[in-house]
Tab-separated table of C-alpha atoms and ligand atoms in Angstrom:
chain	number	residue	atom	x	y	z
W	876	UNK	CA	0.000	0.000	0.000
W	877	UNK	CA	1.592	2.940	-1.387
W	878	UNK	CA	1.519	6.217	1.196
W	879	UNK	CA	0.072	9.981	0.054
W	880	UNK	CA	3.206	11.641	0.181
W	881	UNK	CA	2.598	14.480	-1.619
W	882	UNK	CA	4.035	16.914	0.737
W	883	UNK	CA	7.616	15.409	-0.101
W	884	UNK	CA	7.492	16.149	-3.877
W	885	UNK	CA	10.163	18.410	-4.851
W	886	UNK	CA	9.795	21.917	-3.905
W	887	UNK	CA	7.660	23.791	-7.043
W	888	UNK	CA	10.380	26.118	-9.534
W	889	UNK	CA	9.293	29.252	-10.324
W	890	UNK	CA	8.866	29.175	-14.363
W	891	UNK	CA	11.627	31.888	-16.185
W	892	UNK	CA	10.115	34.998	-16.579
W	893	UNK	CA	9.868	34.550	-20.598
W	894	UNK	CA	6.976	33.426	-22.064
W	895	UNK	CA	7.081	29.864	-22.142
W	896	UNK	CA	4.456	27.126	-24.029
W	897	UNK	CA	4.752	24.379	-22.230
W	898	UNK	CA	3.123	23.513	-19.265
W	899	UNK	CA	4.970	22.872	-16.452
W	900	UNK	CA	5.371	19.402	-15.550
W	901	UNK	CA	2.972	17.022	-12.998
W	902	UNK	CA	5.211	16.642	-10.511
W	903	UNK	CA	2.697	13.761	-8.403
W	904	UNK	CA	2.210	11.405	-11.508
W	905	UNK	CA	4.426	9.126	-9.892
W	906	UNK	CA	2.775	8.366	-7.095
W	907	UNK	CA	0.246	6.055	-6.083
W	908	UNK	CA	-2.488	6.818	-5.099
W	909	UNK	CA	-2.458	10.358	-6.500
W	910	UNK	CA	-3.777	13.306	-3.807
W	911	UNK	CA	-7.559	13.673	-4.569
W	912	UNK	CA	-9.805	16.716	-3.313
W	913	UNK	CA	-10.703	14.979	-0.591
W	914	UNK	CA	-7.028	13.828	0.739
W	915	UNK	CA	-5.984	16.991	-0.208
W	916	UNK	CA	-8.437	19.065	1.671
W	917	UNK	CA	-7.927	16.757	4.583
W	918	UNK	CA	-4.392	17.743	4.772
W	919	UNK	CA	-5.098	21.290	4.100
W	920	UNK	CA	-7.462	20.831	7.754
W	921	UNK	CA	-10.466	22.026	5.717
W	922	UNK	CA	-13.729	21.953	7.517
W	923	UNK	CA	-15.682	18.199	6.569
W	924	UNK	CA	-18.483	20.571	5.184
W	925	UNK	CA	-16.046	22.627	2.466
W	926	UNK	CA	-14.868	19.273	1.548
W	927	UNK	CA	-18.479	17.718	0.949
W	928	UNK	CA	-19.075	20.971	-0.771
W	929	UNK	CA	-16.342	20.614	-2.804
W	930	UNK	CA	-16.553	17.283	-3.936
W	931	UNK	CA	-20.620	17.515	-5.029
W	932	UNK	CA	-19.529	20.647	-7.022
W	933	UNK	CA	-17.063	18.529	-8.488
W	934	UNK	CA	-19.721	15.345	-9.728
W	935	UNK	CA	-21.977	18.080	-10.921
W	936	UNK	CA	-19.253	19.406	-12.769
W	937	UNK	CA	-17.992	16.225	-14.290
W	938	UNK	CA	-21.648	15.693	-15.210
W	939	UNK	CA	-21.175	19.085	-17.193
W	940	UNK	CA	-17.728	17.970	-18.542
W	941	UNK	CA	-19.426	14.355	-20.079
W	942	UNK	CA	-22.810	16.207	-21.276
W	943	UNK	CA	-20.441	18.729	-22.933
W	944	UNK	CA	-18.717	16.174	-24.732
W	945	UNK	CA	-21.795	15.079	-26.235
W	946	UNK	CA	-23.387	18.112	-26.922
W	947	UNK	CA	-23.335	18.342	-30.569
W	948	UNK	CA	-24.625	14.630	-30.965
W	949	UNK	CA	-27.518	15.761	-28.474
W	950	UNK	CA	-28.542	18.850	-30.325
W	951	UNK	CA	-27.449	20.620	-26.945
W	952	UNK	CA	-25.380	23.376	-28.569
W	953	UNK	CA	-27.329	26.633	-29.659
W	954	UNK	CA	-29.545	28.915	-27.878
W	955	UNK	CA	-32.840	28.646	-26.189
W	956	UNK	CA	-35.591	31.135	-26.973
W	957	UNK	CA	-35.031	32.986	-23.699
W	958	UNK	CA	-32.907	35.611	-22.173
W	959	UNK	CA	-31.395	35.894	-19.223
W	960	UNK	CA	-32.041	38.232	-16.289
W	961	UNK	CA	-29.406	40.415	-18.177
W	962	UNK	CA	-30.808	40.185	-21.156
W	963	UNK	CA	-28.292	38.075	-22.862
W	964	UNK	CA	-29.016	35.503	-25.069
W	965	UNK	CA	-28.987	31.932	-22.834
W	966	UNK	CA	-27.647	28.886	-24.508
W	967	UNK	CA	-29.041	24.906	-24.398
W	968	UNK	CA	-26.405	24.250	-22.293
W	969	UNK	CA	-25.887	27.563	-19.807
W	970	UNK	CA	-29.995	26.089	-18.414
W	971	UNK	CA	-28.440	22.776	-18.401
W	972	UNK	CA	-25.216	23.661	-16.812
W	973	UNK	CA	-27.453	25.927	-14.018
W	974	UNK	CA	-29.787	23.123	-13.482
W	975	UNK	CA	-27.658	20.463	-12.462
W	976	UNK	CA	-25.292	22.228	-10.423
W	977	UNK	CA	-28.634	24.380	-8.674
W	978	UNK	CA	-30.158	20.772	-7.953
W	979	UNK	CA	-27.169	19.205	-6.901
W	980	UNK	CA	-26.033	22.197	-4.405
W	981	UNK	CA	-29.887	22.808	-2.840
W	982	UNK	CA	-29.532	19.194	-1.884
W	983	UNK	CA	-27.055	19.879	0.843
W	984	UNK	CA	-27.555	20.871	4.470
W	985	UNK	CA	-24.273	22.689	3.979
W	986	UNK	CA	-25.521	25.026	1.302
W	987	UNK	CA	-28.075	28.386	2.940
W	988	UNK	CA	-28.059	29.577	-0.511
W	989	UNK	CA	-27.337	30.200	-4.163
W	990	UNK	CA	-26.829	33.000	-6.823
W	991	UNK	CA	-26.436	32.359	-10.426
W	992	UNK	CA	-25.527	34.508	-13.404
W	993	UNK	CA	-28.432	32.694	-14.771
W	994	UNK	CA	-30.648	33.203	-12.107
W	995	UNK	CA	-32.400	36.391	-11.829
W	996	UNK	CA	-33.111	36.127	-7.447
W	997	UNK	CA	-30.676	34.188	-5.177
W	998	UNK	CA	-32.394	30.858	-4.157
W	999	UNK	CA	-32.410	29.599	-0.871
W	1000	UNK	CA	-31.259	26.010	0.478
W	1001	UNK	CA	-31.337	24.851	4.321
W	1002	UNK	CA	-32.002	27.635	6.544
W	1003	UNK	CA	-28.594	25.772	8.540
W	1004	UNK	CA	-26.634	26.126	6.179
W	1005	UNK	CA	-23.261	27.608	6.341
W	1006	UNK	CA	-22.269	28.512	3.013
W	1007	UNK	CA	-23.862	30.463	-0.299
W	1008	UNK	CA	-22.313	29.508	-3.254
W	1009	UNK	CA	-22.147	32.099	-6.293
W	1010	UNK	CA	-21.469	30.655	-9.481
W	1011	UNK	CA	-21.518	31.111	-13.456
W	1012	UNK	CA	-22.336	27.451	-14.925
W	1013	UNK	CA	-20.710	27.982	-17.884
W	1014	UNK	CA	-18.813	31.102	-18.365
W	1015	UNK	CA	-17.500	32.131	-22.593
W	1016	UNK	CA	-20.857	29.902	-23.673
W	1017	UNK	CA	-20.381	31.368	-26.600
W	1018	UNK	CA	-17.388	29.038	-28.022
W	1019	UNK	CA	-19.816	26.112	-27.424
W	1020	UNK	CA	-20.873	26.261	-31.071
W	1021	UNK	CA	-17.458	26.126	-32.367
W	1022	UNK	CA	-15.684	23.641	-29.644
W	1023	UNK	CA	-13.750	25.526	-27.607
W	1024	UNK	CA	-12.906	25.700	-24.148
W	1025	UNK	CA	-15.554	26.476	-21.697
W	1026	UNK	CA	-15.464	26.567	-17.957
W	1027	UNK	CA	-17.645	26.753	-14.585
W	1028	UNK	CA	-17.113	29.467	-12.135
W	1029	UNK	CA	-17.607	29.296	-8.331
W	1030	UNK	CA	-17.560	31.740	-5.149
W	1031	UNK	CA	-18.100	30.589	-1.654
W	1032	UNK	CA	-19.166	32.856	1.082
W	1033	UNK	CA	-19.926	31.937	4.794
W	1034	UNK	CA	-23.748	32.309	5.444
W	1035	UNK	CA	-24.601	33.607	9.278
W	1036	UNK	CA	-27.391	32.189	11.211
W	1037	UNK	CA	-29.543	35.431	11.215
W	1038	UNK	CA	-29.658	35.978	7.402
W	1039	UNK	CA	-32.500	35.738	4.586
W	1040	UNK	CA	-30.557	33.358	1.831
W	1041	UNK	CA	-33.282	34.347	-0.598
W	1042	UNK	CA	-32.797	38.140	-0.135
W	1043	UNK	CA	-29.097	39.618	-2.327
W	1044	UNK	CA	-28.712	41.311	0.753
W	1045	UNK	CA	-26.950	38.420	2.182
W	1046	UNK	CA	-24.592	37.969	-0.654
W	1047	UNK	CA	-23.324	41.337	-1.026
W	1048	UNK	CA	-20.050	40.855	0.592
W	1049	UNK	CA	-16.287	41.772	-0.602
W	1050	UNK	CA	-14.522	39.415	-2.354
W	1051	UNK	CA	-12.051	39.046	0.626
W	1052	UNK	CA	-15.000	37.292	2.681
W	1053	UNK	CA	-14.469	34.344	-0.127
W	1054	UNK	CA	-13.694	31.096	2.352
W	1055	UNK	CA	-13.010	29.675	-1.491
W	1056	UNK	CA	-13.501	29.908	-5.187
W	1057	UNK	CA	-11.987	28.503	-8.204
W	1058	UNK	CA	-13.263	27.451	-12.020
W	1059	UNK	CA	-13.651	24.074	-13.525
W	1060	UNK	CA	-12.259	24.355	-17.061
W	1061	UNK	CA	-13.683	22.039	-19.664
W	1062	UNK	CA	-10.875	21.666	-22.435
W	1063	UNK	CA	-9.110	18.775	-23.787
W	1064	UNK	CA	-8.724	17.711	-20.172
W	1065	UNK	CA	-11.464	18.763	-17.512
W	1066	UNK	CA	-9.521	20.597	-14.940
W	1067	UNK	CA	-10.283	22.145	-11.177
W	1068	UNK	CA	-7.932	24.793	-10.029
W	1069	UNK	CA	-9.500	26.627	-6.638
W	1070	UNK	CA	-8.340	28.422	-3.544
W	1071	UNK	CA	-9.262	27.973	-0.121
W	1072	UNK	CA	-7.350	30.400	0.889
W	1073	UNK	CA	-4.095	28.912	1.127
W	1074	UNK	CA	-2.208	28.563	-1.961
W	1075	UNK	CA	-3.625	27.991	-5.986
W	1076	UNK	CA	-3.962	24.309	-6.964
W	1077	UNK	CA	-5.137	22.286	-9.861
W	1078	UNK	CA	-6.738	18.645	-10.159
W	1079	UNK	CA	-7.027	16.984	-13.743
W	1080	UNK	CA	-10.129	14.697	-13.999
W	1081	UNK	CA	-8.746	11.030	-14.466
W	1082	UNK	CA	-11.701	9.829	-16.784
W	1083	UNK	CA	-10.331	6.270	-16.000
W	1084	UNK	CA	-10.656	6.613	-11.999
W	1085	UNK	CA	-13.143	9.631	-12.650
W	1086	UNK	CA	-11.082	11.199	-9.630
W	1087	UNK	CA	-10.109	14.571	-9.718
W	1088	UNK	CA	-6.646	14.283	-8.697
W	1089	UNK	CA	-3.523	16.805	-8.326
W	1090	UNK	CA	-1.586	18.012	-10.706
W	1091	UNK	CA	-0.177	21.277	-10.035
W	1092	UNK	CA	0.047	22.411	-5.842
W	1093	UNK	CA	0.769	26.476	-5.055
W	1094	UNK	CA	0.631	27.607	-8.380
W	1095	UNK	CA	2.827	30.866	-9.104
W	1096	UNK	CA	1.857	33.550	-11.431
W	1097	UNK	CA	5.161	35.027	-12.741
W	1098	UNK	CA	5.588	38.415	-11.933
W	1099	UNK	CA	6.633	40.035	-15.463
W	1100	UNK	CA	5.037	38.674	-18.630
W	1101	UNK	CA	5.141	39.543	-22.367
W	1102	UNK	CA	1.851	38.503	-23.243
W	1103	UNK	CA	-1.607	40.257	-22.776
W	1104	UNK	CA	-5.277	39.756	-23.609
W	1105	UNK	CA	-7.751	42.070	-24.728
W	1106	UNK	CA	-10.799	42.172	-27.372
W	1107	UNK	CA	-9.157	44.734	-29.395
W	1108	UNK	CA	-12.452	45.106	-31.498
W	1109	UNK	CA	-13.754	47.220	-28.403
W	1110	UNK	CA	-10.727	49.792	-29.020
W	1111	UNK	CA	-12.771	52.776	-29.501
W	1112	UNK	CA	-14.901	52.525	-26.607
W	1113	UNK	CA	-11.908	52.417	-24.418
W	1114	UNK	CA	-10.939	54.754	-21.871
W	1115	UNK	CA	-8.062	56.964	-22.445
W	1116	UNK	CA	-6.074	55.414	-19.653
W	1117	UNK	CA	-6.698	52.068	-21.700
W	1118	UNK	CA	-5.983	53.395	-25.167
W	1119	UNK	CA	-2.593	54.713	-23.792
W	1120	UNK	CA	-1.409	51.416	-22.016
W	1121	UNK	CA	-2.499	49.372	-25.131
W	1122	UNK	CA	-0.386	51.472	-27.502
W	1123	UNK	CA	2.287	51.333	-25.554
W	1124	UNK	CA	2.310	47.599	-25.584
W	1125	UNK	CA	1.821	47.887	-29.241
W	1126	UNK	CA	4.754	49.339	-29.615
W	1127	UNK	CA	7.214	46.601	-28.095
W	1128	UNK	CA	10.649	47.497	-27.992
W	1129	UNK	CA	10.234	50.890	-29.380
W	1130	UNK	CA	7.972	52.248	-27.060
W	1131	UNK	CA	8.383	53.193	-23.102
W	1132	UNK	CA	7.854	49.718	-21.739
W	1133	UNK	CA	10.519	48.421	-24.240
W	1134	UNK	CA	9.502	45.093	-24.323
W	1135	UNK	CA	7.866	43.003	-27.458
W	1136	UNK	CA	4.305	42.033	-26.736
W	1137	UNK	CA	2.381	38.940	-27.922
W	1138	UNK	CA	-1.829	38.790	-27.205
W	1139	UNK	CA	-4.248	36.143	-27.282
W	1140	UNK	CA	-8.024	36.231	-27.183
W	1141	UNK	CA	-10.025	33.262	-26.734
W	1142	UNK	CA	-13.215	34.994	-25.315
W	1143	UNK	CA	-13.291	32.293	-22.713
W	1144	UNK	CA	-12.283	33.989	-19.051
W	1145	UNK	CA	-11.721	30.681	-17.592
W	1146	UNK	CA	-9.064	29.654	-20.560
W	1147	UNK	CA	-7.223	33.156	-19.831
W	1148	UNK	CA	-6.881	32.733	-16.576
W	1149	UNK	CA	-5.803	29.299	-16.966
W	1150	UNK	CA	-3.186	30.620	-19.507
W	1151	UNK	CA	-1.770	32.939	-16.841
W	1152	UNK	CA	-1.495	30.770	-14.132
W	1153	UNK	CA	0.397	28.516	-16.888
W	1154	UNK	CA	2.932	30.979	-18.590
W	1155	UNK	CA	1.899	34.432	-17.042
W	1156	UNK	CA	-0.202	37.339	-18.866
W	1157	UNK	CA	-2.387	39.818	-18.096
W	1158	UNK	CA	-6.213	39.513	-19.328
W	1159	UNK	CA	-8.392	42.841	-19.370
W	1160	UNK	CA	-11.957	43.430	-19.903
W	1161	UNK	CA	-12.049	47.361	-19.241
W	1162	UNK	CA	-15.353	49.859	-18.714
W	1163	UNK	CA	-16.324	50.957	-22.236
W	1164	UNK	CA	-18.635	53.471	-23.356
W	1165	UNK	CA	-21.023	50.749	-25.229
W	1166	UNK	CA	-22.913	50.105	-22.006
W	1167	UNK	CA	-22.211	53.608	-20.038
W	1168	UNK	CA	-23.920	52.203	-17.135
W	1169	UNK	CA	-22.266	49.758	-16.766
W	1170	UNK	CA	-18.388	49.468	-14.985
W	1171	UNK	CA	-17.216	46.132	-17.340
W	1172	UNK	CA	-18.999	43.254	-18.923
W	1173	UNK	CA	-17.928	40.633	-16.309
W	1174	UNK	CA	-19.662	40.202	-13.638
W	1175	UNK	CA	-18.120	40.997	-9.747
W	1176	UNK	CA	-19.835	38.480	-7.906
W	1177	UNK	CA	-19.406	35.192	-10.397
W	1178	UNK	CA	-16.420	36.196	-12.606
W	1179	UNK	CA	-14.362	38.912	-10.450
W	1180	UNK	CA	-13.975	37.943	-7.359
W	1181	UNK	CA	-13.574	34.592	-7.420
W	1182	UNK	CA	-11.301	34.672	-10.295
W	1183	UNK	CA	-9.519	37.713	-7.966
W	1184	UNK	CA	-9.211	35.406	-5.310
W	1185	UNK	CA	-7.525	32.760	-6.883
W	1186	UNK	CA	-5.454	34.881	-8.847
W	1187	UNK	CA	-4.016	36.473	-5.635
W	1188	UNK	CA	-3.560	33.040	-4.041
W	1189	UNK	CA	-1.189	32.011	-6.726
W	1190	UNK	CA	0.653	35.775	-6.150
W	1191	UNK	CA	-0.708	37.238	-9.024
W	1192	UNK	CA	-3.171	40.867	-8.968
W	1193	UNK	CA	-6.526	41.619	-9.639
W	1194	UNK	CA	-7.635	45.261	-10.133
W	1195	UNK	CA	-10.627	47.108	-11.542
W	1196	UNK	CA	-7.536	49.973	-12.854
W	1197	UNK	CA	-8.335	51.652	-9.413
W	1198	UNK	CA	-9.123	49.373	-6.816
W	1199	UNK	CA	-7.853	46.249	-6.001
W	1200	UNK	CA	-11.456	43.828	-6.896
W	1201	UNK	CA	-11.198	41.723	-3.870
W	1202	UNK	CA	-11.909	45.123	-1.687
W	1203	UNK	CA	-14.904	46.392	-3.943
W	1204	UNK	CA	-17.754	46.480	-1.640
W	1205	UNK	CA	-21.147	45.054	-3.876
W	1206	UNK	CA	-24.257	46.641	-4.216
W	1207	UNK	CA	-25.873	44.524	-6.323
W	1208	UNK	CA	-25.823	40.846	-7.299
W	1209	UNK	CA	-25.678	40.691	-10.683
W	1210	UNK	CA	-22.976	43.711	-10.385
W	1211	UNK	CA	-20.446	43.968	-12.950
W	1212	UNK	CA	-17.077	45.254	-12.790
W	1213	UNK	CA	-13.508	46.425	-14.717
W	1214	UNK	CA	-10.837	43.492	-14.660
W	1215	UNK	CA	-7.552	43.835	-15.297
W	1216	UNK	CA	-5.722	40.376	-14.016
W	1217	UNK	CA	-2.353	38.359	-14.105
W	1218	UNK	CA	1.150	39.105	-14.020
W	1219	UNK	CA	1.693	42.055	-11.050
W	1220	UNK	CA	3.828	43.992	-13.215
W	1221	UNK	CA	1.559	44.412	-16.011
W	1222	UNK	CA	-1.547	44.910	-13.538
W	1223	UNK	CA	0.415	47.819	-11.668
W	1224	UNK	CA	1.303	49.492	-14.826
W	1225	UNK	CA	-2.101	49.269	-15.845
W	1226	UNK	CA	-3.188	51.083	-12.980
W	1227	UNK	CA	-0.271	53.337	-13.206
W	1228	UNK	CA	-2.006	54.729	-16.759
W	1229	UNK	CA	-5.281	55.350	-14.787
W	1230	UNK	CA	-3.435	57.204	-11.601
W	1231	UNK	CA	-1.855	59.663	-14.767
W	1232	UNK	CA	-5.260	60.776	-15.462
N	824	AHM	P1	-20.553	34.995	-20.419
N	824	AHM	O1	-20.517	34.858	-18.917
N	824	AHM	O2	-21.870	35.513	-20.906
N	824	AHM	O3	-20.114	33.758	-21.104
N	824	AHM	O4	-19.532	36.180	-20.810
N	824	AHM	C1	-18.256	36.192	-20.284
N	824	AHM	C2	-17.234	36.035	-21.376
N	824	AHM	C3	-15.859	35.758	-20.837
N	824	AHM	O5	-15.639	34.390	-20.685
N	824	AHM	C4	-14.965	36.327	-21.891
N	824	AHM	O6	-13.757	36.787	-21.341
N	824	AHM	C5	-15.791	37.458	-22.436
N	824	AHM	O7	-17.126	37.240	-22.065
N	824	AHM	C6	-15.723	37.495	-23.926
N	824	AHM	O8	-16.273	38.682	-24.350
N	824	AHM	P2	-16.325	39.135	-25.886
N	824	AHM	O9	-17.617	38.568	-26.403
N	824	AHM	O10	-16.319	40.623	-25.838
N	824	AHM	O11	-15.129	38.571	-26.595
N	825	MG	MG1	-19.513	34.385	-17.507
């Protein structure tokens, strides 16, 4: 009987602060049995609740992952007449995503509430409970159509005793109140990468075992990068601040920041991120003057902070251009919010252009 440990694999090396394509290496595929949540958690001293939490969240998410991969022979791709509370256009699988994560998380005594990007009213579970969980079922839907990467967002929040789980009141709390958050990414490989707080980590689903088990533990963001993310198309409804950084990145070796540039847009936030906790970046989706009302497309509560959250955890930043998100006090649930994430470098500079004006 082999034993976990985990804890003796050699020490994690920060990548070189180039770009670099290849991910790093899985340094537990050697050993038997390989950490799962569970073990993990358990040697983190996470309370047995988080860890029940965790691992339904994770078979409703591997029921995502396997209806995903059959989603074109199901006639699950495309859109369903509706929209959502925000008016955007809901695909088949964004109501099938919500449902079976929504049914699977009411289920547990654990769980006081929800809140959904597809859910227009937070939806209460077991008046006990401890936890709400925020989520977006399947953030960058969009790429569905055309089989790319797709990904499940989560935020968890301690519930107290006295509060109304079906009232947003109860919700709006900083993103530094997070007891954990992470993404499920739904790629090639179905991957979990979360934070509870202490450290970044990443399971790979093992479709043999159907275990999620680890493959990268304390994750580091590298501090420089030459590599950022935008959707350029959006250019002239930038702020100045924005304009400015962007053409200086533009401009490589020639311009101030003298450094060459490369950018990649998959319009999938949970792919970005990934990228950057893989190689480094920095992945913006400013305020533009299309919506005016509006602070960013993403939203705070489902996409910010926990994306914020896990971001800081692996030592990168996460910054609306003026505020660091985790500190942004909501006021609304379906809130959204300025990101500008990744590398801390880039993110200060960023912020840097915004202080000049
Ligand atoms: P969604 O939650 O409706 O899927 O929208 C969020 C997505 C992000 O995943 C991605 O970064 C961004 O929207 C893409 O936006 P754009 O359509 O401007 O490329
Ligand atoms: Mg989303």
């Amino acid at each position: 009987m082999h034993q976990l440990n985990y804890r003796n694999a050699p020490p994690r090396v920060e990548p070189p602060q180039s770009i670099r394509y290849d991910a790093p290496p899985n340094e537990y595929r050697d050993l038997a049995p390989m950490p799962t949540i569970r073990s993990f958690l358990e040697q983190q001293e996470t309370a047995p609740s988080l860890i029940h939490l965790f691992e339904e969240l994770s078979s409703a998410c591997q029921d995502i992952a396997s209806r995903l991969q059959n989603a074109h022979n199901t006639n699950s791709t495309g859109v369903v007449e509706n929209t959502n509370v925000q008016g955007e256009q809901q695909k088949k699988m964004d109501v099938i995503s919500n449902d079976i994560i929504k049914q699977k998380l009411l289920a547990l005594e654990a769980v006081k509430g929800i809140a959904s990007e597809e859910e227009e009213h937070p939806v209460a579970g077991h008046s006990n409970g401890e936890y709400y969980v925020l989520f977006d079922p399947l953030d960058g839907s969009s790429n569905l159509d055309i089989n790319v990467s797709v990904g499940t967002i989560f935020s968890i929040i301690k519930a107290k005793p006295e509060e109304d789980a079906s009232d947003e009141q109860a919700y709006l709390k900083p993103g530094h109140e997070q007891c954990a958050a992470g993404y499920f990414l739904y790629g090639p490989s179905t991957q979990l990468v979360f934070t509870t707080g202490s450290g970044t980590h990443q399971f790979s689903l093992n479709t043999d075992s159907g275990e999620f088990e680890l493959t990268r533990e304390n994750i580091l963001i590298p501090n420089s990068t030459q590599e950022f993310a935008i959707n350029m198309s959006n250019q002239r409804f930038w702020e100045t601040a924005v304009q400015e950084y962007i053409q200086d990145l533009l401009l490589g070796e020639e311009g101030p920041i003298q450094k060459r540039f490369n950018m990649r847009w998959i319009a999938s936030m949970v792919a970005e991120v990934h990228r950057i906790l893989t190689r480094g970046g920095v992945f913006m989706y400013p305020k533009d003057s299309r919506a005016p009302e509006k602070p960013g497309k993403l939203r705070l509560m489902y996409e910010g902070n926990p994306m914020a959250f896990v971001v800081e955890q692996a030592q990168g930043r996460c910054s609306n251009a003026r505020n660091n998100v985790l500190d942004i006090k909501p006021s609304h649930i379906h809130e959204r919010v300025a990101i500008f994430l990744g590398s801390k470098e880039e993110v200060d500079r960023a912020e840097l252009y915004h202080k000049k004006k």
